[in-house]
Amino acid sequence: MMPPNYFFDYREVLAETRLKLRRYCKALKLEVNYTFETSEEYSLPYTLLSSYACYFFAPHMENGEIHPYHWVGVAQPFTGLHAIQTSEYEVRIACSEEIREDLVDYARNSLGLWRCRFEMPSHFLSLTEEYPGVRVPKLDRNMIDVLVAVLCSGHATITNGRRWFMFLETAYPEFSSLRGMDPYEVMRQSKEESGASMGYRARYVIDAISDLCQNGSPKIELEQMVKTDNPDETRRKLLSIRSIGPKTADCFLLNALGQASVPPVDVNVRRVCSRLNIFGLNIGLPNLKLCQ
């Protein structure tokens, strides 16, 4: 069964973050601590909540209280790792046992600290004011996990998407055994284990994994597929996989590879942009026929 601290309500954490904005946490007195310093304002909760990194971390809960500036790893390779923001310019990771140096570097990337904040045009200032200190995580060592997480999240709440992702990760390690599975059986198992059925998303995941299993491990096949510096070429390759559409491909490019040049666009992005007056109401959505 999945750990209870994996389940959290996205809206509740976002509300707590706004309520406790810049009320940072104290560093843990654990045996191992690493400190990441930033030259510009950073926000751990906004960075995690705005990306698929929140499928690998959950906010720390103590006596029923949410601590938005203290997150705990709940999926590999971060299980048991604490990420704590201690000031506007400092984040620490802590663990009760030794952390490999390569994991420290990967944690830095996954928390969005692999680069400074993105320069934005003046009409995007309202977005930075709404979510100050947000960064883009780069989860390049968990590419297959990011792809499965994106497929689980389609037309679903973040809470349910995370439940289904954890179910698949637990029941089908490395996902290879999903190849050729009956989608209805996976739906049944997902409801039994997580409390909610994956529905049609089970077929999406199975189709994508089956395509990536043609010549071996889906993890290795995906890593080989994206070995290029050209995001357009990578995108075309991703779109050749069954059940991978434009938004899924762009979510993967953004969160797995840190490609900020291809932001995913859907009705939610359109709504937020309209609310913040970034674009006018006449902005159009992608043409489905052209995407096909």
Coordinates of C-alpha atoms in Angstrom, one line a residue:
M1 CA 0.0 0.0 0.0
M2 CA 1.1 3.6 -0.6
P3 CA 2.4 5.7 2.4
P4 CA -0.3 8.0 3.8
N5 CA 1.9 11.1 3.6
Y6 CA 1.9 10.7 -0.2
F7 CA -1.7 12.0 -0.4
F8 CA -2.2 15.7 0.0
D9 CA -4.7 18.2 -1.3
Y10 CA -2.9 20.5 -3.8
R11 CA -5.3 23.4 -3.2
E12 CA -4.8 23.1 0.6
V13 CA -1.0 23.2 0.3
L14 CA -1.2 26.2 -2.1
A15 CA -3.5 28.0 0.3
E16 CA -1.1 27.2 3.2
T17 CA 1.8 28.5 1.1
R18 CA 0.1 31.8 0.5
L19 CA -0.8 32.1 4.1
K20 CA 2.7 31.3 5.3
L21 CA 4.6 33.1 2.5
R22 CA 8.3 33.4 3.5
R23 CA 7.7 31.8 6.9
Y24 CA 10.5 29.4 6.4
C25 CA 11.4 26.3 8.4
K26 CA 14.4 25.5 10.6
A27 CA 17.0 23.1 9.3
L28 CA 16.7 19.5 10.7
K29 CA 19.2 18.2 13.1
L30 CA 20.0 15.2 11.0
E31 CA 23.4 13.6 10.5
V32 CA 23.7 14.7 6.9
N33 CA 22.9 18.2 5.6
Y34 CA 23.7 19.9 2.3
T35 CA 23.0 23.6 1.7
F36 CA 22.1 25.1 -1.7
E37 CA 22.4 28.8 -1.9
T38 CA 20.6 30.9 -4.6
S39 CA 21.5 34.4 -5.9
E40 CA 17.9 35.3 -6.4
E41 CA 14.6 34.7 -4.5
Y42 CA 13.5 31.1 -4.6
S43 CA 10.3 29.3 -3.5
L44 CA 10.4 25.6 -2.7
P45 CA 6.6 25.1 -2.5
Y46 CA 5.8 27.1 -5.7
T47 CA 8.5 25.2 -7.6
L48 CA 7.3 21.8 -6.5
L49 CA 3.6 22.5 -6.8
S50 CA 3.9 23.9 -10.3
S51 CA 5.7 20.8 -11.7
Y52 CA 5.8 17.0 -11.7
A53 CA 8.4 17.1 -9.0
C54 CA 5.4 17.0 -6.6
Y55 CA 5.0 13.4 -7.7
F56 CA 8.3 12.6 -6.0
F57 CA 7.9 14.8 -2.9
A58 CA 5.1 15.5 -0.4
P59 CA 4.8 18.3 2.1
H60 CA 5.8 17.5 5.7
M61 CA 2.9 17.1 8.0
E62 CA 3.2 17.4 11.8
N63 CA 0.2 17.2 14.2
G64 CA -2.1 17.7 11.3
E65 CA -0.4 20.9 10.2
I66 CA 1.1 21.4 6.7
H67 CA 4.6 22.8 6.4
P68 CA 4.8 24.2 2.9
Y69 CA 8.6 24.9 3.2
H70 CA 9.4 21.4 4.3
W71 CA 9.0 18.5 1.8
V72 CA 9.9 14.8 2.1
G73 CA 10.8 12.4 -0.7
V74 CA 8.2 9.7 -1.2
A75 CA 9.4 8.1 -4.5
Q76 CA 12.8 6.9 -5.7
P77 CA 15.5 8.1 -5.7
F78 CA 14.4 10.7 -3.1
T79 CA 12.6 8.4 -0.6
G80 CA 13.3 9.7 2.9
L81 CA 15.2 12.8 1.7
H82 CA 14.1 16.1 3.4
A83 CA 14.1 19.3 1.4
I84 CA 13.8 22.4 3.7
Q85 CA 13.8 26.0 2.7
T86 CA 15.4 28.0 5.5
S87 CA 15.5 31.5 4.0
E88 CA 14.7 33.4 0.8
Y89 CA 18.1 32.3 -0.6
E90 CA 18.8 29.0 1.0
V91 CA 17.5 25.4 0.7
R92 CA 18.8 22.4 2.6
I93 CA 18.5 18.7 2.0
A94 CA 18.9 16.4 4.9
C95 CA 18.9 12.7 5.6
S96 CA 19.6 10.3 8.4
E97 CA 22.2 8.4 6.4
E98 CA 24.9 9.2 3.9
I99 CA 23.8 10.7 0.6
R100 CA 25.8 10.0 -2.6
E101 CA 27.3 13.0 -4.2
D102 CA 25.5 12.4 -7.5
L103 CA 22.2 12.4 -5.6
V104 CA 23.0 15.7 -4.1
D105 CA 23.6 17.1 -7.6
Y106 CA 20.4 15.5 -8.9
A107 CA 18.4 16.9 -5.9
R108 CA 19.7 20.4 -6.9
N109 CA 18.4 19.9 -10.4
S110 CA 15.1 18.4 -9.3
L111 CA 14.4 21.4 -7.0
G112 CA 14.8 23.7 -9.9
L113 CA 18.2 25.1 -8.8
W114 CA 20.1 24.1 -11.9
R115 CA 19.7 27.6 -13.3
C116 CA 18.7 31.1 -12.2
R117 CA 15.1 32.3 -12.7
F118 CA 13.9 32.8 -16.2
E119 CA 14.0 36.2 -17.7
M120 CA 10.4 37.2 -18.6
P121 CA 8.9 40.0 -20.7
S122 CA 7.3 42.9 -18.8
H123 CA 3.7 41.6 -19.5
F124 CA 4.6 38.4 -17.5
L125 CA 5.4 40.3 -14.3
S126 CA 1.9 39.6 -12.9
L127 CA 2.8 35.9 -13.1
T128 CA 6.0 36.3 -11.1
E129 CA 4.2 38.4 -8.6
E130 CA 1.5 35.7 -8.2
Y131 CA 4.1 32.9 -7.8
P132 CA 7.4 34.6 -6.6
G133 CA 10.5 32.5 -6.7
V134 CA 9.2 29.7 -8.9
R135 CA 11.7 27.6 -10.9
V136 CA 11.6 24.7 -13.4
P137 CA 12.8 21.4 -12.0
K138 CA 14.8 19.1 -14.3
L139 CA 14.1 15.4 -13.5
D140 CA 16.4 13.9 -16.2
R141 CA 17.2 10.8 -14.2
N142 CA 13.5 9.9 -13.8
M143 CA 12.5 10.4 -17.5
I144 CA 10.2 7.3 -17.7
D145 CA 8.6 8.3 -14.3
V146 CA 7.9 11.8 -15.6
L147 CA 6.3 10.4 -18.8
V148 CA 4.1 8.0 -16.8
A149 CA 3.2 10.8 -14.3
V150 CA 2.1 13.1 -17.2
L151 CA -0.1 10.3 -18.6
C152 CA -1.7 9.7 -15.2
S153 CA -2.5 13.4 -14.8
G154 CA -4.6 13.9 -17.9
H155 CA -8.0 15.5 -17.0
A156 CA -7.5 14.6 -13.4
T157 CA -6.7 16.3 -10.1
I158 CA -3.1 16.3 -9.0
T159 CA -4.1 14.3 -5.9
N160 CA -5.5 11.4 -8.1
G161 CA -2.7 11.6 -10.6
R162 CA -0.2 11.2 -7.8
R163 CA -2.2 8.2 -6.4
W164 CA -2.2 6.4 -9.7
F165 CA 1.5 7.2 -10.3
M166 CA 2.5 5.7 -7.0
F167 CA 0.2 2.7 -7.6
L168 CA 2.0 2.0 -10.9
E169 CA 5.4 2.5 -9.5
T170 CA 4.7 0.1 -6.6
A171 CA 2.8 -2.6 -8.5
Y172 CA 4.9 -2.5 -11.7
P173 CA 8.5 -1.5 -10.8
E174 CA 10.3 0.1 -13.8
F175 CA 6.9 -0.4 -15.7
S176 CA 8.2 -3.1 -18.1
S177 CA 5.6 -5.6 -16.9
L178 CA 2.8 -3.3 -18.0
R179 CA 3.4 -4.3 -21.6
G180 CA 0.4 -6.1 -23.0
M181 CA -1.6 -5.8 -19.7
D182 CA -5.4 -5.7 -19.9
P183 CA -6.3 -2.1 -19.2
Y184 CA -9.4 -3.2 -17.3
E185 CA -7.3 -5.2 -14.9
V186 CA -5.1 -2.2 -14.3
M187 CA -8.1 -0.1 -13.7
R188 CA -9.5 -2.6 -11.2
Q189 CA -6.2 -2.7 -9.3
S190 CA -5.8 1.0 -9.3
K191 CA -9.2 1.5 -7.7
E192 CA -8.4 -1.3 -5.1
E193 CA -5.0 0.2 -4.2
S194 CA -5.6 3.9 -4.4
G195 CA -9.3 4.3 -3.9
A196 CA -10.0 5.7 -7.4
S197 CA -9.8 4.0 -10.8
M198 CA -7.4 5.3 -13.4
G199 CA -10.0 4.9 -16.1
Y200 CA -8.9 5.4 -19.7
R201 CA -5.5 6.6 -18.5
A202 CA -4.6 3.0 -17.8
R203 CA -4.8 2.3 -21.6
Y204 CA -2.7 5.4 -22.3
V205 CA 0.1 4.2 -20.0
I206 CA 0.0 0.6 -21.3
D207 CA 0.1 1.8 -24.9
A208 CA 3.1 4.1 -24.3
I209 CA 5.0 1.5 -22.3
S210 CA 4.3 -1.2 -24.8
D211 CA 5.8 1.0 -27.6
L212 CA 8.9 1.7 -25.5
C213 CA 9.4 -2.0 -24.7
Q214 CA 9.9 -3.1 -28.3
N215 CA 13.7 -3.3 -27.9
G216 CA 14.2 -3.6 -24.2
S217 CA 13.6 -1.5 -21.1
P218 CA 11.2 1.4 -21.5
K219 CA 13.6 3.5 -19.3
I220 CA 16.6 2.9 -21.6
E221 CA 14.6 3.2 -24.8
L222 CA 13.2 6.6 -23.7
E223 CA 16.7 7.8 -22.7
Q224 CA 18.0 6.8 -26.1
M225 CA 15.1 8.5 -27.9
V226 CA 15.8 11.9 -26.3
K227 CA 19.5 12.0 -26.8
T228 CA 19.6 15.1 -29.0
D229 CA 20.0 18.8 -28.4
N230 CA 17.2 19.6 -30.8
P231 CA 13.9 19.9 -28.8
D232 CA 11.8 19.8 -32.1
E233 CA 13.4 16.5 -33.1
T234 CA 12.8 15.1 -29.6
R235 CA 9.2 16.2 -29.7
R236 CA 8.6 14.5 -33.0
K237 CA 10.0 11.2 -31.6
L238 CA 7.8 11.5 -28.5
L239 CA 4.8 12.1 -30.7
S240 CA 5.5 8.8 -32.5
I241 CA 4.7 6.9 -29.3
R242 CA 1.0 5.8 -28.9
S243 CA -1.0 7.9 -26.5
I244 CA 1.6 10.7 -26.5
G245 CA 0.0 14.0 -27.7
P246 CA 1.4 17.6 -28.0
K247 CA 0.7 18.5 -24.3
T248 CA 2.1 15.3 -22.9
A249 CA 5.3 15.7 -25.1
D250 CA 5.7 19.4 -23.9
C251 CA 5.1 18.5 -20.2
F252 CA 7.8 15.9 -20.6
L253 CA 10.3 18.2 -22.3
L254 CA 9.7 20.9 -19.7
N255 CA 9.9 18.7 -16.5
A256 CA 12.2 15.9 -17.6
L257 CA 14.7 17.9 -19.7
G258 CA 14.2 21.5 -18.6
Q259 CA 13.2 22.7 -22.1
A260 CA 11.4 25.9 -21.2
S261 CA 11.0 26.8 -24.9
V262 CA 8.0 24.4 -25.2
P263 CA 5.6 25.3 -22.4
P264 CA 2.5 23.0 -22.3
V265 CA -0.7 24.8 -23.2
D266 CA -4.2 23.8 -22.2
V267 CA -7.5 25.4 -21.0
N268 CA -6.0 25.9 -17.5
V269 CA -3.0 27.8 -18.8
R270 CA -5.4 29.9 -20.9
R271 CA -7.6 30.7 -17.9
V272 CA -4.6 31.7 -15.7
C273 CA -3.1 33.9 -18.4
S274 CA -6.5 35.6 -18.9
R275 CA -6.9 36.1 -15.1
L276 CA -3.5 37.7 -14.8
N277 CA -4.0 39.8 -18.0
I278 CA -1.0 38.2 -19.7
F279 CA -2.9 37.5 -22.9
G280 CA -6.3 38.7 -24.1
L281 CA -9.4 36.5 -24.0
N282 CA -9.2 36.0 -27.8
I283 CA -6.0 33.8 -27.5
G284 CA -6.6 30.5 -29.3
L285 CA -5.9 27.0 -28.3
P286 CA -3.9 24.5 -30.4
N287 CA -5.9 23.1 -33.4
L288 CA -6.6 19.5 -32.7
K289 CA -6.7 18.6 -36.4
L290 CA -3.2 20.1 -37.0
C291 CA -1.9 18.2 -33.9
Q292 CA -3.2 14.9 -35.3

